Amino acid sequence: LTGISREQRAFQYLLAHAIPGDPRHVLQTFDQWSYHCEHLSSVGPVKGRIVERLLQERAPLQVLELGTYCGYGTVLLAQGLPPGARLYTVAVDPRHAAVAEKVIRLAGFDEQTVELIVGPTEEVIPQLREKHGLLKADFIFMDHWKRCYLRDLRLLESHQLLAEGATVLADNVLFPGAPHFLQYAKTCGKYRCKVHRASLEY
């Protein structure tokens, strides 16, 4: 009715309540909005803890996020990076990217730490090395269209963008589900797989 998107409304709430430059508080404010006002399909705090733990264990220097949405996952990833690391995040929808850009900067991350790339993943992935300087990713977080998970993983493989021992973390593979991706990851012989059980966000 207001002509303002749900994502824009969430950002206005962040502007009013979140502490600028404090990524953890930005995430907590996002959580409050999603619990009490309107549901956003962000990672959320439960699955967020899995992401944080894996980042702490792996300490990756080159991170790629596929599916920026409103920037929640981006802020979550960025705050867990070791010094000198760089995060590339790919937003498919330009309207969501406009919100995400403001959220990322509100949380205190500049373009040296987080580069936001707008475009379809099948077009962006082949350009990551030449156009954006990503030689090989140590940590990949997939949280975009589930039907694209397998295609994009194979694109990353074919363009040799996965570092040796890289971690690929994919959200919602059981529900709504990415069965072809899961089957490939389990049977192709290139990956050791672990399914993390979690509730749906919020």
mmCIF file with all atom_site columns, C-alpha atoms in Angstrom:
data_model
loop_
_atom_site.group_PDB
_atom_site.id
_atom_site.type_symbol
_atom_site.label_atom_id
_atom_site.label_alt_id
_atom_site.label_comp_id
_atom_site.label_asym_id
_atom_site.label_entity_id
_atom_site.label_seq_id
_atom_site.pdbx_PDB_ins_code
_atom_site.Cartn_x
_atom_site.Cartn_y
_atom_site.Cartn_z
_atom_site.occupancy
_atom_site.B_iso_or_equiv
_atom_site.pdbx_formal_charge
_atom_site.auth_seq_id
_atom_site.auth_comp_id
_atom_site.auth_asym_id
_atom_site.auth_atom_id
_atom_site.pdbx_PDB_model_num
ATOM 1   C CA . LEU A 1 1   ? 0.000  0.000   0.000   1.00 0.00 ? 1   LEU A CA 1
ATOM 2   C CA . THR A 1 2   ? 2.876  2.377   0.733   1.00 0.00 ? 2   THR A CA 1
ATOM 3   C CA . GLY A 1 3   ? 4.605  1.647   -2.567  1.00 0.00 ? 3   GLY A CA 1
ATOM 4   C CA . ILE A 1 4   ? 7.731  0.780   -0.564  1.00 0.00 ? 4   ILE A CA 1
ATOM 5   C CA . SER A 1 5   ? 9.076  -2.758  -0.822  1.00 0.00 ? 5   SER A CA 1
ATOM 6   C CA . ARG A 1 6   ? 9.394  -5.026  2.203   1.00 0.00 ? 6   ARG A CA 1
ATOM 7   C CA . GLU A 1 7   ? 13.162 -4.849  1.831   1.00 0.00 ? 7   GLU A CA 1
ATOM 8   C CA . GLN A 1 8   ? 13.118 -1.037  1.840   1.00 0.00 ? 8   GLN A CA 1
ATOM 9   C CA . ARG A 1 9   ? 10.899 -1.047  4.932   1.00 0.00 ? 9   ARG A CA 1
ATOM 10  C CA . ALA A 1 10  ? 13.396 -3.315  6.674   1.00 0.00 ? 10  ALA A CA 1
ATOM 11  C CA . PHE A 1 11  ? 16.214 -0.933  5.769   1.00 0.00 ? 11  PHE A CA 1
ATOM 12  C CA . GLN A 1 12  ? 14.284 2.046   7.148   1.00 0.00 ? 12  GLN A CA 1
ATOM 13  C CA . TYR A 1 13  ? 13.910 0.098   10.401  1.00 0.00 ? 13  TYR A CA 1
ATOM 14  C CA . LEU A 1 14  ? 17.666 -0.558  10.400  1.00 0.00 ? 14  LEU A CA 1
ATOM 15  C CA . LEU A 1 15  ? 18.399 3.128   9.871   1.00 0.00 ? 15  LEU A CA 1
ATOM 16  C CA . ALA A 1 16  ? 16.211 4.022   12.837  1.00 0.00 ? 16  ALA A CA 1
ATOM 17  C CA . HIS A 1 17  ? 17.437 1.329   15.235  1.00 0.00 ? 17  HIS A CA 1
ATOM 18  C CA . ALA A 1 18  ? 20.815 -0.151  14.261  1.00 0.00 ? 18  ALA A CA 1
ATOM 19  C CA . ILE A 1 19  ? 24.152 1.233   15.434  1.00 0.00 ? 19  ILE A CA 1
ATOM 20  C CA . PRO A 1 20  ? 26.140 2.296   12.330  1.00 0.00 ? 20  PRO A CA 1
ATOM 21  C CA . GLY A 1 21  ? 29.479 0.536   12.001  1.00 0.00 ? 21  GLY A CA 1
ATOM 22  C CA . ASP A 1 22  ? 28.432 -2.288  14.363  1.00 0.00 ? 22  ASP A CA 1
ATOM 23  C CA . PRO A 1 23  ? 27.796 -5.359  12.159  1.00 0.00 ? 23  PRO A CA 1
ATOM 24  C CA . ARG A 1 24  ? 26.582 -7.557  15.023  1.00 0.00 ? 24  ARG A CA 1
ATOM 25  C CA . HIS A 1 25  ? 24.016 -4.953  16.050  1.00 0.00 ? 25  HIS A CA 1
ATOM 26  C CA . VAL A 1 26  ? 22.913 -4.542  12.417  1.00 0.00 ? 26  VAL A CA 1
ATOM 27  C CA . LEU A 1 27  ? 22.239 -8.306  12.267  1.00 0.00 ? 27  LEU A CA 1
ATOM 28  C CA . GLN A 1 28  ? 20.399 -8.283  15.609  1.00 0.00 ? 28  GLN A CA 1
ATOM 29  C CA . THR A 1 29  ? 18.209 -5.399  14.383  1.00 0.00 ? 29  THR A CA 1
ATOM 30  C CA . PHE A 1 30  ? 17.475 -7.330  11.184  1.00 0.00 ? 30  PHE A CA 1
ATOM 31  C CA . ASP A 1 31  ? 16.477 -10.308 13.334  1.00 0.00 ? 31  ASP A CA 1
ATOM 32  C CA . GLN A 1 32  ? 14.119 -8.168  15.434  1.00 0.00 ? 32  GLN A CA 1
ATOM 33  C CA . TRP A 1 33  ? 12.424 -6.908  12.273  1.00 0.00 ? 33  TRP A CA 1
ATOM 34  C CA . SER A 1 34  ? 12.037 -10.407 10.831  1.00 0.00 ? 34  SER A CA 1
ATOM 35  C CA . TYR A 1 35  ? 10.751 -11.910 14.086  1.00 0.00 ? 35  TYR A CA 1
ATOM 36  C CA . HIS A 1 36  ? 8.305  -9.149  14.957  1.00 0.00 ? 36  HIS A CA 1
ATOM 37  C CA . CYS A 1 37  ? 7.421  -7.185  11.802  1.00 0.00 ? 37  CYS A CA 1
ATOM 38  C CA . GLU A 1 38  ? 7.807  -8.892  8.431   1.00 0.00 ? 38  GLU A CA 1
ATOM 39  C CA . HIS A 1 39  ? 9.517  -12.130 7.456   1.00 0.00 ? 39  HIS A CA 1
ATOM 40  C CA . LEU A 1 40  ? 12.647 -11.777 5.322   1.00 0.00 ? 40  LEU A CA 1
ATOM 41  C CA . SER A 1 41  ? 14.257 -14.881 3.870   1.00 0.00 ? 41  SER A CA 1
ATOM 42  C CA . SER A 1 42  ? 17.685 -14.032 5.265   1.00 0.00 ? 42  SER A CA 1
ATOM 43  C CA . VAL A 1 43  ? 20.035 -16.573 6.845   1.00 0.00 ? 43  VAL A CA 1
ATOM 44  C CA . GLY A 1 44  ? 18.873 -15.751 10.365  1.00 0.00 ? 44  GLY A CA 1
ATOM 45  C CA . PRO A 1 45  ? 20.661 -16.296 13.686  1.00 0.00 ? 45  PRO A CA 1
ATOM 46  C CA . VAL A 1 46  ? 20.348 -20.113 13.952  1.00 0.00 ? 46  VAL A CA 1
ATOM 47  C CA . LYS A 1 47  ? 21.976 -20.918 10.614  1.00 0.00 ? 47  LYS A CA 1
ATOM 48  C CA . GLY A 1 48  ? 24.145 -17.837 11.081  1.00 0.00 ? 48  GLY A CA 1
ATOM 49  C CA . ARG A 1 49  ? 25.964 -19.585 13.912  1.00 0.00 ? 49  ARG A CA 1
ATOM 50  C CA . ILE A 1 50  ? 26.905 -22.442 11.547  1.00 0.00 ? 50  ILE A CA 1
ATOM 51  C CA . VAL A 1 51  ? 28.304 -19.908 9.061   1.00 0.00 ? 51  VAL A CA 1
ATOM 52  C CA . GLU A 1 52  ? 30.268 -18.132 11.809  1.00 0.00 ? 52  GLU A CA 1
ATOM 53  C CA . ARG A 1 53  ? 31.733 -21.394 13.112  1.00 0.00 ? 53  ARG A CA 1
ATOM 54  C CA . LEU A 1 54  ? 32.877 -22.515 9.661   1.00 0.00 ? 54  LEU A CA 1
ATOM 55  C CA . LEU A 1 55  ? 34.427 -19.112 8.930   1.00 0.00 ? 55  LEU A CA 1
ATOM 56  C CA . GLN A 1 56  ? 36.323 -19.281 12.202  1.00 0.00 ? 56  GLN A CA 1
ATOM 57  C CA . GLU A 1 57  ? 37.589 -22.792 11.404  1.00 0.00 ? 57  GLU A CA 1
ATOM 58  C CA . ARG A 1 58  ? 38.599 -22.036 7.795   1.00 0.00 ? 58  ARG A CA 1
ATOM 59  C CA . ALA A 1 59  ? 39.772 -18.378 8.052   1.00 0.00 ? 59  ALA A CA 1
ATOM 60  C CA . PRO A 1 60  ? 39.325 -17.861 4.265   1.00 0.00 ? 60  PRO A CA 1
ATOM 61  C CA . LEU A 1 61  ? 40.946 -14.911 2.487   1.00 0.00 ? 61  LEU A CA 1
ATOM 62  C CA . GLN A 1 62  ? 38.827 -14.962 -0.689  1.00 0.00 ? 62  GLN A CA 1
ATOM 63  C CA . VAL A 1 63  ? 35.088 -15.440 -0.125  1.00 0.00 ? 63  VAL A CA 1
ATOM 64  C CA . LEU A 1 64  ? 32.307 -15.577 -2.708  1.00 0.00 ? 64  LEU A CA 1
ATOM 65  C CA . GLU A 1 65  ? 28.630 -15.209 -1.835  1.00 0.00 ? 65  GLU A CA 1
ATOM 66  C CA . LEU A 1 66  ? 26.018 -16.069 -4.472  1.00 0.00 ? 66  LEU A CA 1
ATOM 67  C CA . GLY A 1 67  ? 22.719 -14.438 -3.541  1.00 0.00 ? 67  GLY A CA 1
ATOM 68  C CA . THR A 1 68  ? 23.117 -11.148 -1.684  1.00 0.00 ? 68  THR A CA 1
ATOM 69  C CA . TYR A 1 69  ? 19.398 -10.397 -1.130  1.00 0.00 ? 69  TYR A CA 1
ATOM 70  C CA . CYS A 1 70  ? 19.294 -7.614  1.548   1.00 0.00 ? 70  CYS A CA 1
ATOM 71  C CA . GLY A 1 71  ? 22.878 -8.012  2.711   1.00 0.00 ? 71  GLY A CA 1
ATOM 72  C CA . TYR A 1 72  ? 22.254 -9.994  5.909   1.00 0.00 ? 72  TYR A CA 1
ATOM 73  C CA . GLY A 1 73  ? 24.433 -12.916 4.834   1.00 0.00 ? 73  GLY A CA 1
ATOM 74  C CA . THR A 1 74  ? 27.026 -10.498 3.456   1.00 0.00 ? 74  THR A CA 1
ATOM 75  C CA . VAL A 1 75  ? 27.372 -8.695  6.795   1.00 0.00 ? 75  VAL A CA 1
ATOM 76  C CA . LEU A 1 76  ? 27.462 -12.062 8.590   1.00 0.00 ? 76  LEU A CA 1
ATOM 77  C CA . LEU A 1 77  ? 30.300 -13.251 6.329   1.00 0.00 ? 77  LEU A CA 1
ATOM 78  C CA . ALA A 1 78  ? 32.193 -9.962  6.363   1.00 0.00 ? 78  ALA A CA 1
ATOM 79  C CA . GLN A 1 79  ? 32.278 -9.695  10.152  1.00 0.00 ? 79  GLN A CA 1
ATOM 80  C CA . GLY A 1 80  ? 33.834 -13.183 10.371  1.00 0.00 ? 80  GLY A CA 1
ATOM 81  C CA . LEU A 1 81  ? 36.652 -12.556 7.893   1.00 0.00 ? 81  LEU A CA 1
ATOM 82  C CA . PRO A 1 82  ? 40.291 -12.555 8.991   1.00 0.00 ? 82  PRO A CA 1
ATOM 83  C CA . PRO A 1 83  ? 42.317 -9.348  8.416   1.00 0.00 ? 83  PRO A CA 1
ATOM 84  C CA . GLY A 1 84  ? 43.122 -8.720  4.769   1.00 0.00 ? 84  GLY A CA 1
ATOM 85  C CA . ALA A 1 85  ? 40.350 -10.960 3.442   1.00 0.00 ? 85  ALA A CA 1
ATOM 86  C CA . ARG A 1 86  ? 37.977 -9.911  0.671   1.00 0.00 ? 86  ARG A CA 1
ATOM 87  C CA . LEU A 1 87  ? 34.347 -10.804 0.046   1.00 0.00 ? 87  LEU A CA 1
ATOM 88  C CA . TYR A 1 88  ? 32.690 -10.771 -3.370  1.00 0.00 ? 88  TYR A CA 1
ATOM 89  C CA . THR A 1 89  ? 28.899 -10.939 -3.244  1.00 0.00 ? 89  THR A CA 1
ATOM 90  C CA . VAL A 1 90  ? 26.661 -11.391 -6.287  1.00 0.00 ? 90  VAL A CA 1
ATOM 91  C CA . ALA A 1 91  ? 23.154 -9.900  -6.274  1.00 0.00 ? 91  ALA A CA 1
ATOM 92  C CA . VAL A 1 92  ? 20.827 -11.024 -9.039  1.00 0.00 ? 92  VAL A CA 1
ATOM 93  C CA . ASP A 1 93  ? 18.062 -8.451  -8.448  1.00 0.00 ? 93  ASP A CA 1
ATOM 94  C CA . PRO A 1 94  ? 19.123 -4.782  -8.848  1.00 0.00 ? 94  PRO A CA 1
ATOM 95  C CA . ARG A 1 95  ? 16.374 -3.595  -6.453  1.00 0.00 ? 95  ARG A CA 1
ATOM 96  C CA . HIS A 1 96  ? 17.617 -5.890  -3.704  1.00 0.00 ? 96  HIS A CA 1
ATOM 97  C CA . ALA A 1 97  ? 21.199 -4.912  -4.521  1.00 0.00 ? 97  ALA A CA 1
ATOM 98  C CA . ALA A 1 98  ? 20.356 -1.237  -3.901  1.00 0.00 ? 98  ALA A CA 1
ATOM 99  C CA . VAL A 1 99  ? 19.159 -2.140  -0.380  1.00 0.00 ? 99  VAL A CA 1
ATOM 100 C CA . ALA A 1 100 ? 22.068 -4.534  0.252   1.00 0.00 ? 100 ALA A CA 1
ATOM 101 C CA . GLU A 1 101 ? 24.655 -1.905  -0.711  1.00 0.00 ? 101 GLU A CA 1
ATOM 102 C CA . LYS A 1 102 ? 23.264 0.480   1.931   1.00 0.00 ? 102 LYS A CA 1
ATOM 103 C CA . VAL A 1 103 ? 23.089 -2.291  4.562   1.00 0.00 ? 103 VAL A CA 1
ATOM 104 C CA . ILE A 1 104 ? 26.698 -3.371  3.911   1.00 0.00 ? 104 ILE A CA 1
ATOM 105 C CA . ARG A 1 105 ? 27.996 0.191   4.172   1.00 0.00 ? 105 ARG A CA 1
ATOM 106 C CA . LEU A 1 106 ? 25.814 0.885   7.251   1.00 0.00 ? 106 LEU A CA 1
ATOM 107 C CA . ALA A 1 107 ? 27.483 -2.097  8.930   1.00 0.00 ? 107 ALA A CA 1
ATOM 108 C CA . GLY A 1 108 ? 30.853 -0.449  8.287   1.00 0.00 ? 108 GLY A CA 1
ATOM 109 C CA . PHE A 1 109 ? 32.335 -2.431  5.382   1.00 0.00 ? 109 PHE A CA 1
ATOM 110 C CA . ASP A 1 110 ? 33.959 -0.523  2.528   1.00 0.00 ? 110 ASP A CA 1
ATOM 111 C CA . GLU A 1 111 ? 34.502 -1.611  -1.067  1.00 0.00 ? 111 GLU A CA 1
ATOM 112 C CA . GLN A 1 112 ? 37.997 -2.888  -0.267  1.00 0.00 ? 112 GLN A CA 1
ATOM 113 C CA . THR A 1 113 ? 36.480 -5.506  2.037   1.00 0.00 ? 113 THR A CA 1
ATOM 114 C CA . VAL A 1 114 ? 33.160 -6.194  0.297   1.00 0.00 ? 114 VAL A CA 1
ATOM 115 C CA . GLU A 1 115 ? 32.582 -5.872  -3.437  1.00 0.00 ? 115 GLU A CA 1
ATOM 116 C CA . LEU A 1 116 ? 28.938 -6.046  -4.503  1.00 0.00 ? 116 LEU A CA 1
ATOM 117 C CA . ILE A 1 117 ? 28.448 -7.312  -8.066  1.00 0.00 ? 117 ILE A CA 1
ATOM 118 C CA . VAL A 1 118 ? 25.028 -7.039  -9.716  1.00 0.00 ? 118 VAL A CA 1
ATOM 119 C CA . GLY A 1 119 ? 23.988 -9.486  -12.424 1.00 0.00 ? 119 GLY A CA 1
ATOM 120 C CA . PRO A 1 120 ? 22.888 -13.057 -13.167 1.00 0.00 ? 120 PRO A CA 1
ATOM 121 C CA . THR A 1 121 ? 25.321 -15.550 -11.626 1.00 0.00 ? 121 THR A CA 1
ATOM 122 C CA . GLU A 1 122 ? 25.773 -17.417 -14.923 1.00 0.00 ? 122 GLU A CA 1
ATOM 123 C CA . GLU A 1 123 ? 27.124 -14.188 -16.441 1.00 0.00 ? 123 GLU A CA 1
ATOM 124 C CA . VAL A 1 124 ? 29.091 -12.968 -13.421 1.00 0.00 ? 124 VAL A CA 1
ATOM 125 C CA . ILE A 1 125 ? 30.958 -16.189 -12.543 1.00 0.00 ? 125 ILE A CA 1
ATOM 126 C CA . PRO A 1 126 ? 32.882 -16.409 -15.876 1.00 0.00 ? 126 PRO A CA 1
ATOM 127 C CA . GLN A 1 127 ? 33.999 -12.761 -15.408 1.00 0.00 ? 127 GLN A CA 1
ATOM 128 C CA . LEU A 1 128 ? 35.130 -13.016 -11.782 1.00 0.00 ? 128 LEU A CA 1
ATOM 129 C CA . ARG A 1 129 ? 38.819 -13.477 -12.545 1.00 0.00 ? 129 ARG A CA 1
ATOM 130 C CA . GLU A 1 130 ? 39.329 -10.967 -15.367 1.00 0.00 ? 130 GLU A CA 1
ATOM 131 C CA . LYS A 1 131 ? 36.834 -8.298  -14.342 1.00 0.00 ? 131 LYS A CA 1
ATOM 132 C CA . HIS A 1 132 ? 36.885 -8.505  -10.536 1.00 0.00 ? 132 HIS A CA 1
ATOM 133 C CA . GLY A 1 133 ? 40.253 -10.021 -9.687  1.00 0.00 ? 133 GLY A CA 1
ATOM 134 C CA . LEU A 1 134 ? 39.005 -13.124 -7.870  1.00 0.00 ? 134 LEU A CA 1
ATOM 135 C CA . LEU A 1 135 ? 41.609 -15.754 -8.712  1.00 0.00 ? 135 LEU A CA 1
ATOM 136 C CA . LYS A 1 136 ? 40.348 -18.587 -6.509  1.00 0.00 ? 136 LYS A CA 1
ATOM 137 C CA . ALA A 1 137 ? 37.725 -18.640 -3.746  1.00 0.00 ? 137 ALA A CA 1
ATOM 138 C CA . ASP A 1 138 ? 38.471 -20.422 -0.451  1.00 0.00 ? 138 ASP A CA 1
ATOM 139 C CA . PHE A 1 139 ? 34.894 -20.190 0.807   1.00 0.00 ? 139 PHE A CA 1
ATOM 140 C CA . ILE A 1 140 ? 31.672 -20.073 -1.223  1.00 0.00 ? 140 ILE A CA 1
ATOM 141 C CA . PHE A 1 141 ? 28.271 -19.387 0.301   1.00 0.00 ? 141 PHE A CA 1
ATOM 142 C CA . MET A 1 142 ? 25.298 -20.220 -1.926  1.00 0.00 ? 142 MET A CA 1
ATOM 143 C CA . ASP A 1 143 ? 21.971 -18.698 -0.960  1.00 0.00 ? 143 ASP A CA 1
ATOM 144 C CA . HIS A 1 144 ? 20.349 -17.786 -4.281  1.00 0.00 ? 144 HIS A CA 1
ATOM 145 C CA . TRP A 1 145 ? 17.940 -19.720 -6.525  1.00 0.00 ? 145 TRP A CA 1
ATOM 146 C CA . LYS A 1 146 ? 18.175 -23.383 -5.511  1.00 0.00 ? 146 LYS A CA 1
ATOM 147 C CA . ARG A 1 147 ? 17.755 -24.545 -9.116  1.00 0.00 ? 147 ARG A CA 1
ATOM 148 C CA . CYS A 1 148 ? 20.990 -22.666 -9.953  1.00 0.00 ? 148 CYS A CA 1
ATOM 149 C CA . TYR A 1 149 ? 23.172 -24.293 -7.282  1.00 0.00 ? 149 TYR A CA 1
ATOM 150 C CA . LEU A 1 150 ? 24.434 -27.176 -9.436  1.00 0.00 ? 150 LEU A CA 1
ATOM 151 C CA . ARG A 1 151 ? 24.872 -25.088 -12.575 1.00 0.00 ? 151 ARG A CA 1
ATOM 152 C CA . ASP A 1 152 ? 26.850 -22.453 -10.676 1.00 0.00 ? 152 ASP A CA 1
ATOM 153 C CA . LEU A 1 153 ? 29.016 -24.974 -8.829  1.00 0.00 ? 153 LEU A CA 1
ATOM 154 C CA . ARG A 1 154 ? 29.955 -26.525 -12.177 1.00 0.00 ? 154 ARG A CA 1
ATOM 155 C CA . LEU A 1 155 ? 30.655 -23.053 -13.583 1.00 0.00 ? 155 LEU A CA 1
ATOM 156 C CA . LEU A 1 156 ? 32.998 -22.371 -10.667 1.00 0.00 ? 156 LEU A CA 1
ATOM 157 C CA . GLU A 1 157 ? 34.722 -25.696 -11.373 1.00 0.00 ? 157 GLU A CA 1
ATOM 158 C CA . SER A 1 158 ? 35.029 -25.139 -15.122 1.00 0.00 ? 158 SER A CA 1
ATOM 159 C CA . HIS A 1 159 ? 36.500 -21.657 -14.615 1.00 0.00 ? 159 HIS A CA 1
ATOM 160 C CA . GLN A 1 160 ? 38.882 -23.045 -11.971 1.00 0.00 ? 160 GLN A CA 1
ATOM 161 C CA . LEU A 1 161 ? 37.659 -20.611 -9.336  1.00 0.00 ? 161 LEU A CA 1
ATOM 162 C CA . LEU A 1 162 ? 37.699 -23.075 -6.428  1.00 0.00 ? 162 LEU A CA 1
ATOM 163 C CA . ALA A 1 163 ? 40.875 -23.095 -4.360  1.00 0.00 ? 163 ALA A CA 1
ATOM 164 C CA . GLU A 1 164 ? 42.209 -26.452 -3.255  1.00 0.00 ? 164 GLU A CA 1
ATOM 165 C CA . GLY A 1 165 ? 40.361 -27.470 -0.083  1.00 0.00 ? 165 GLY A CA 1
ATOM 166 C CA . ALA A 1 166 ? 37.697 -24.796 -0.616  1.00 0.00 ? 166 ALA A CA 1
ATOM 167 C CA . THR A 1 167 ? 34.517 -24.912 1.447   1.00 0.00 ? 167 THR A CA 1
ATOM 168 C CA . VAL A 1 168 ? 31.177 -24.713 -0.382  1.00 0.00 ? 168 VAL A CA 1
ATOM 169 C CA . LEU A 1 169 ? 28.313 -23.933 1.994   1.00 0.00 ? 169 LEU A CA 1
ATOM 170 C CA . ALA A 1 170 ? 24.819 -24.099 0.472   1.00 0.00 ? 170 ALA A CA 1
ATOM 171 C CA . ASP A 1 171 ? 21.643 -23.035 2.277   1.00 0.00 ? 171 ASP A CA 1
ATOM 172 C CA . ASN A 1 172 ? 18.219 -24.711 2.049   1.00 0.00 ? 172 ASN A CA 1
ATOM 173 C CA . VAL A 1 173 ? 19.363 -27.806 0.149   1.00 0.00 ? 173 VAL A CA 1
ATOM 174 C CA . LEU A 1 174 ? 16.680 -29.973 1.811   1.00 0.00 ? 174 LEU A CA 1
ATOM 175 C CA . PHE A 1 175 ? 13.837 -27.436 1.873   1.00 0.00 ? 175 PHE A CA 1
ATOM 176 C CA . PRO A 1 176 ? 12.826 -25.942 -0.489  1.00 0.00 ? 176 PRO A CA 1
ATOM 177 C CA . GLY A 1 177 ? 15.587 -28.198 -1.753  1.00 0.00 ? 177 GLY A CA 1
ATOM 178 C CA . ALA A 1 178 ? 18.347 -28.552 -4.337  1.00 0.00 ? 178 ALA A CA 1
ATOM 179 C CA . PRO A 1 179 ? 18.301 -32.328 -4.965  1.00 0.00 ? 179 PRO A CA 1
ATOM 180 C CA . HIS A 1 180 ? 20.458 -32.344 -8.118  1.00 0.00 ? 180 HIS A CA 1
ATOM 181 C CA . PHE A 1 181 ? 23.126 -30.233 -6.443  1.00 0.00 ? 181 PHE A CA 1
ATOM 182 C CA . LEU A 1 182 ? 23.088 -32.502 -3.392  1.00 0.00 ? 182 LEU A CA 1
ATOM 183 C CA . GLN A 1 183 ? 23.318 -35.661 -5.472  1.00 0.00 ? 183 GLN A CA 1
ATOM 184 C CA . TYR A 1 184 ? 26.220 -34.270 -7.497  1.00 0.00 ? 184 TYR A CA 1
ATOM 185 C CA . ALA A 1 185 ? 28.118 -33.102 -4.409  1.00 0.00 ? 185 ALA A CA 1
ATOM 186 C CA . LYS A 1 186 ? 27.706 -36.519 -2.788  1.00 0.00 ? 186 LYS A CA 1
ATOM 187 C CA . THR A 1 187 ? 28.514 -38.708 -5.797  1.00 0.00 ? 187 THR A CA 1
ATOM 188 C CA . CYS A 1 188 ? 30.973 -36.834 -8.055  1.00 0.00 ? 188 CYS A CA 1
ATOM 189 C CA . GLY A 1 189 ? 33.957 -37.737 -5.858  1.00 0.00 ? 189 GLY A CA 1
ATOM 190 C CA . LYS A 1 190 ? 35.299 -34.168 -5.559  1.00 0.00 ? 190 LYS A CA 1
ATOM 191 C CA . TYR A 1 191 ? 33.713 -33.229 -2.237  1.00 0.00 ? 191 TYR A CA 1
ATOM 192 C CA . ARG A 1 192 ? 33.302 -34.474 1.305   1.00 0.00 ? 192 ARG A CA 1
ATOM 193 C CA . CYS A 1 193 ? 29.727 -33.670 2.291   1.00 0.00 ? 193 CYS A CA 1
ATOM 194 C CA . LYS A 1 194 ? 28.130 -32.789 5.579   1.00 0.00 ? 194 LYS A CA 1
ATOM 195 C CA . VAL A 1 195 ? 24.491 -31.780 6.059   1.00 0.00 ? 195 VAL A CA 1
ATOM 196 C CA . HIS A 1 196 ? 23.928 -29.276 8.878   1.00 0.00 ? 196 HIS A CA 1
ATOM 197 C CA . ARG A 1 197 ? 20.467 -29.649 10.396  1.00 0.00 ? 197 ARG A CA 1
ATOM 198 C CA . ALA A 1 198 ? 18.758 -26.352 11.190  1.00 0.00 ? 198 ALA A CA 1
ATOM 199 C CA . SER A 1 199 ? 15.289 -24.864 11.402  1.00 0.00 ? 199 SER A CA 1
ATOM 200 C CA . LEU A 1 200 ? 13.980 -22.473 8.768   1.00 0.00 ? 200 LEU A CA 1
ATOM 201 C CA . GLU A 1 201 ? 14.884 -18.865 9.469   1.00 0.00 ? 201 GLU A CA 1
ATOM 202 C CA . TYR A 1 202 ? 12.634 -17.049 11.969  1.00 0.00 ? 202 TYR A CA 1
#
